[in-house]
Short mmCIF file of C-alpha atoms and ligand atoms in Angstrom, two decimals:
data_model
loop_
_atom_site.label_atom_id
_atom_site.label_comp_id
_atom_site.label_asym_id
_atom_site.label_seq_id
_atom_site.Cartn_x
_atom_site.Cartn_y
_atom_site.Cartn_z
CA MET A 1 9.78 -8.03 -12.51
CA LYS A 2 9.05 -7.35 -16.30
CA ARG A 3 6.41 -9.85 -16.35
CA ARG A 4 4.55 -8.66 -13.47
CA MET A 5 4.66 -4.92 -15.03
CA ALA A 6 3.13 -6.29 -18.26
CA ARG A 7 0.50 -8.30 -16.56
CA ALA A 8 -0.53 -5.41 -14.55
CA CYS A 9 -0.32 -2.89 -17.63
CA GLU A 10 -2.61 -5.79 -19.34
CA ARG A 11 -5.33 -5.65 -16.29
CA SER A 12 -5.58 -1.80 -16.24
CA ARG A 13 -5.45 -1.34 -20.33
CA ARG A 14 -2.17 0.74 -20.14
CA SER A 15 0.97 0.56 -22.25
CA PRO A 16 4.15 -0.05 -20.45
CA ASP A 17 5.47 2.98 -22.64
CA GLU A 18 3.65 5.38 -20.65
CA ILE A 19 5.51 4.12 -17.33
CA THR A 20 9.11 5.04 -16.29
CA LEU A 21 10.74 2.09 -14.53
CA VAL A 22 13.53 3.79 -11.78
CA ALA A 23 15.70 1.25 -10.89
CA VAL A 24 16.43 2.21 -6.95
CA THR A 25 19.99 1.51 -6.56
CA LYS A 26 20.39 2.44 -2.71
CA ALA A 27 22.45 -0.01 -0.95
CA PHE A 28 23.87 -1.57 -4.32
CA GLU A 29 27.43 -1.16 -5.43
CA SER A 30 28.13 0.41 -8.89
CA GLN A 31 28.90 -2.90 -10.74
CA ALA A 32 25.25 -3.88 -9.77
CA ILE A 33 23.96 -0.53 -11.49
CA ARG A 34 26.21 -1.01 -14.56
CA ALA A 35 25.00 -4.83 -15.08
CA ALA A 36 21.45 -3.01 -15.00
CA PHE A 37 22.61 -0.67 -17.35
CA ASP A 38 23.83 -3.11 -19.85
CA SER A 39 20.53 -4.92 -19.45
CA GLY A 40 18.70 -2.06 -20.86
CA ILE A 41 17.62 0.44 -17.59
CA ARG A 42 18.42 4.08 -18.19
CA ASP A 43 16.55 5.58 -15.20
CA PHE A 44 18.23 4.82 -11.30
CA GLY A 45 17.08 6.29 -8.12
CA GLU A 46 19.19 6.90 -5.06
CA ASN A 47 17.68 8.08 -1.54
CA ARG A 48 21.02 9.44 -0.15
CA VAL A 49 23.06 12.55 -1.73
CA GLN A 50 25.95 11.48 -0.32
CA GLU A 51 25.88 7.69 -1.55
CA ALA A 52 24.80 8.85 -4.85
CA GLU A 53 27.78 11.13 -5.26
CA GLY A 54 30.38 8.19 -5.17
CA LYS A 55 28.44 5.99 -7.50
CA ILE A 56 27.68 8.77 -9.87
CA ALA A 57 31.26 9.70 -9.96
CA GLN A 58 32.16 5.90 -10.56
CA LEU A 59 29.73 5.84 -13.56
CA SER A 60 30.64 9.01 -15.20
CA ASP A 61 31.00 7.40 -18.48
CA LEU A 62 27.28 6.49 -18.49
CA ARG A 63 26.26 9.91 -17.34
CA SER A 64 24.82 11.43 -20.51
CA SER A 65 22.80 8.12 -21.30
CA VAL A 66 21.34 7.87 -17.69
CA THR A 67 18.80 9.70 -15.72
CA TRP A 68 19.42 10.19 -12.10
CA HIS A 69 16.46 10.36 -9.75
CA MET A 70 16.98 11.61 -6.40
CA VAL A 71 13.80 9.45 -4.42
CA GLY A 72 14.75 10.13 -0.71
CA HIS A 73 14.41 13.02 1.89
CA LEU A 74 16.67 15.76 0.98
CA GLN A 75 18.21 18.02 3.40
CA SER A 76 18.38 21.58 2.62
CA ASN A 77 22.18 21.84 3.15
CA LYS A 78 22.62 19.11 0.63
CA ALA A 79 20.57 21.01 -1.83
CA LYS A 80 23.61 22.62 -3.84
CA ILE A 81 25.19 19.27 -4.48
CA ALA A 82 21.64 17.41 -5.39
CA VAL A 83 20.99 19.91 -8.28
CA GLU A 84 24.47 19.37 -9.71
CA LEU A 85 23.97 15.38 -9.08
CA PHE A 86 20.34 14.81 -10.39
CA ASP A 87 18.21 15.16 -13.30
CA ILE A 88 14.85 15.01 -11.32
CA ILE A 89 14.12 15.32 -7.63
CA HIS A 90 10.98 13.23 -6.51
CA SER A 91 10.81 14.10 -3.08
CA VAL A 92 10.34 17.94 -2.44
CA ASP A 93 8.75 17.84 0.77
CA SER A 94 8.32 21.64 2.02
CA VAL A 95 8.10 25.27 0.29
CA ASN A 96 11.52 26.07 2.02
CA LEU A 97 13.36 23.31 0.19
CA ALA A 98 11.74 24.03 -2.95
CA GLY A 99 13.06 27.75 -2.59
CA ILE A 100 16.37 26.72 -1.57
CA LEU A 101 16.49 24.52 -4.76
CA SER A 102 15.31 27.15 -6.88
CA ARG A 103 17.85 29.59 -5.81
CA ARG A 104 20.86 27.02 -6.48
CA LEU A 105 19.68 26.20 -9.95
CA ASP A 106 20.95 27.84 -12.93
CA ARG A 107 18.82 25.29 -15.50
CA PRO A 108 15.52 24.18 -15.29
CA LEU A 109 14.96 21.05 -13.07
CA PRO A 110 11.95 18.70 -13.04
CA VAL A 111 10.75 17.95 -9.47
CA LEU A 112 7.45 16.04 -7.84
CA LEU A 113 6.52 17.08 -4.55
CA GLU A 114 6.11 14.53 -1.90
CA VAL A 115 2.49 13.91 -0.25
CA ASN A 116 1.94 12.23 3.00
CA VAL A 117 -1.34 11.13 1.80
CA SER A 118 -1.73 8.65 4.64
CA GLY A 119 -1.05 11.29 7.18
CA GLU A 120 1.63 8.89 9.06
CA VAL A 121 3.37 11.30 12.01
CA THR A 122 6.71 9.49 10.97
CA LYS A 123 6.42 10.44 6.97
CA VAL A 124 7.67 13.39 5.76
CA GLY A 125 5.74 15.21 2.57
CA PHE A 126 2.91 17.59 2.22
CA SER A 127 -0.11 17.01 3.87
CA LEU A 128 -3.53 16.80 1.93
CA GLY A 129 -4.36 20.49 3.52
CA GLU A 130 -0.98 21.92 2.88
CA LEU A 131 -0.79 20.85 -1.04
CA VAL A 132 -2.74 23.41 -3.17
CA ALA A 133 -1.21 26.59 -1.42
CA ALA A 134 2.26 24.73 -1.83
CA VAL A 135 1.88 23.96 -5.56
CA LYS A 136 0.87 27.83 -5.98
CA GLU A 137 3.94 28.66 -4.39
CA ILE A 138 6.28 26.46 -5.86
CA GLY A 139 4.89 26.99 -9.37
CA GLN A 140 5.85 30.43 -9.41
CA LEU A 141 9.77 29.62 -8.21
CA PRO A 142 12.27 30.12 -11.21
CA ASN A 143 14.13 27.18 -12.63
CA LEU A 144 11.91 24.77 -10.85
CA LYS A 145 9.75 22.38 -13.39
CA LEU A 146 6.67 21.24 -11.31
CA MET A 147 5.83 17.69 -13.17
CA GLY A 148 3.80 15.97 -10.77
CA LEU A 149 3.53 14.29 -7.12
CA MET A 150 4.84 11.38 -5.34
CA THR A 151 4.12 9.22 -2.22
CA VAL A 152 5.55 6.47 -0.30
CA ALA A 153 2.58 4.04 0.59
CA PRO A 154 2.42 2.62 4.08
CA VAL A 155 3.63 -0.59 4.79
CA ALA A 156 1.11 -3.09 4.55
CA ALA A 157 0.61 -6.87 4.87
CA GLU A 158 -1.64 -6.77 1.34
CA PRO A 159 -1.02 -4.60 -1.42
CA GLU A 160 -4.52 -4.21 -2.02
CA ALA A 161 -4.50 -2.11 1.33
CA VAL A 162 -2.76 0.63 -0.22
CA ARG A 163 -4.75 1.23 -3.05
CA PRO A 164 -6.75 4.16 -1.59
CA VAL A 165 -3.42 5.92 -1.02
CA PHE A 166 -2.41 5.47 -4.59
CA ARG A 167 -6.08 6.50 -5.79
CA LYS A 168 -5.99 9.53 -3.65
CA LEU A 169 -2.83 10.84 -5.08
CA ARG A 170 -3.88 10.40 -8.48
CA GLU A 171 -7.30 12.23 -7.86
CA LEU A 172 -4.89 15.04 -6.41
CA ARG A 173 -2.78 15.19 -9.58
CA ASP A 174 -5.63 15.20 -11.55
CA SER A 175 -7.26 18.34 -9.75
CA LEU A 176 -3.95 19.90 -9.94
CA GLY A 177 -3.67 19.40 -13.63
CA LEU A 178 0.14 17.96 -13.10
CA LYS A 179 1.42 14.91 -15.10
CA HIS A 180 3.53 12.77 -13.35
CA LEU A 181 2.51 10.22 -10.47
CA SER A 182 5.44 8.63 -8.67
CA MET A 183 4.15 5.72 -6.69
CA GLY A 184 4.54 1.95 -6.36
CA MET A 185 7.55 0.04 -4.85
CA THR A 186 8.58 -3.90 -4.98
CA ASP A 187 5.76 -4.93 -2.76
CA ASP A 188 3.01 -2.63 -3.96
CA PHE A 189 3.82 -1.61 -7.72
CA GLU A 190 1.05 -3.61 -9.66
CA VAL A 191 -1.61 -1.55 -7.59
CA ALA A 192 0.19 1.55 -8.33
CA VAL A 193 0.12 0.79 -12.04
CA GLU A 194 -3.44 -0.01 -11.97
CA GLU A 195 -4.20 3.39 -10.28
CA GLY A 196 -2.01 5.34 -12.46
CA ALA A 197 1.59 5.61 -11.84
CA THR A 198 3.65 6.83 -14.46
CA MET A 199 6.99 6.36 -12.82
CA LEU A 200 7.66 2.99 -10.48
CA ARG A 201 10.41 2.93 -8.24
CA ILE A 202 11.69 -0.45 -7.62
CA GLY A 203 14.48 -1.62 -5.73
CA ARG A 204 14.51 -4.99 -4.22
CA ALA A 205 12.27 -6.76 -7.34
CA ILE A 206 15.34 -5.78 -9.55
CA PHE A 207 18.46 -6.41 -7.43
CA GLY A 208 17.45 -8.64 -4.70
CA GLU A 209 17.42 -7.97 -1.17
CA ARG A 210 19.40 -5.17 0.34
CA ARG A 211 21.88 -6.10 3.18
CA GLN A 212 21.69 -3.65 5.79
C1 PLP B 1 13.95 2.24 -1.32
C2 PLP B 1 13.07 2.95 -1.96
C3 PLP B 1 12.49 2.42 -2.84
C4 PLP B 1 12.35 1.18 -3.46
O1 PLP B 1 11.89 0.12 -2.44
P1 PLP B 1 11.85 -1.31 -2.86
O2 PLP B 1 11.09 -1.74 -1.83
O3 PLP B 1 13.17 -1.97 -2.83
O4 PLP B 1 11.41 -1.54 -4.18
C5 PLP B 1 11.40 3.39 -3.48
N1 PLP B 1 11.19 4.90 -2.89
C6 PLP B 1 11.85 5.45 -2.03
C7 PLP B 1 11.78 6.51 -1.81
C8 PLP B 1 12.92 4.33 -1.45
O5 PLP B 1 13.78 4.80 -0.54
#
């Protein structure tokens, strides 16, 4: 994993220091997370509030040294608990959800907006047409720090096939003047690095295959 990342950085003349590796721990037990912590990882991602709640509690001794990232779809009825559990939310996918998060917060919370770049009907996220207006509205909400954009690329046989999706997200990020780009998973993160990702969300390449 580290070697693949280093090579992708070299190819694109980027420093690994400008990229945060978020270890996505869904379906893995807290012992596996603790082992990853011992190997030096400090950023962990979960995609479901309920699953995260149990593990974050079991790892409470590490809490002040770890950044917890919410990367999955967030239901508005879980917003209150999500803002207590997480340090950053990658998956804000509606203005309504952003408003609820803002009202639940009593501190600034970094957030990213999830964008459905490929326009797949099965995917959540802002459409390209909605994004500019959403950024404007969400940018005015108290306590939300809009840091960037996130996308989940379509499943593809070849990682090269998703390059246009990542490139489009970078163009959007640049045109909006935002900082972060959360993109790239186990099967496509090298392409994401080449296209400017600042946060990679990696599960299987770190922890192995998930048992369903
Ligand atoms: C599971 C998940 C990941 C990590 O996927 P891998 O293919 O295991 O690297 C990244 N982002 C989100 C939103 C996920 O749900």
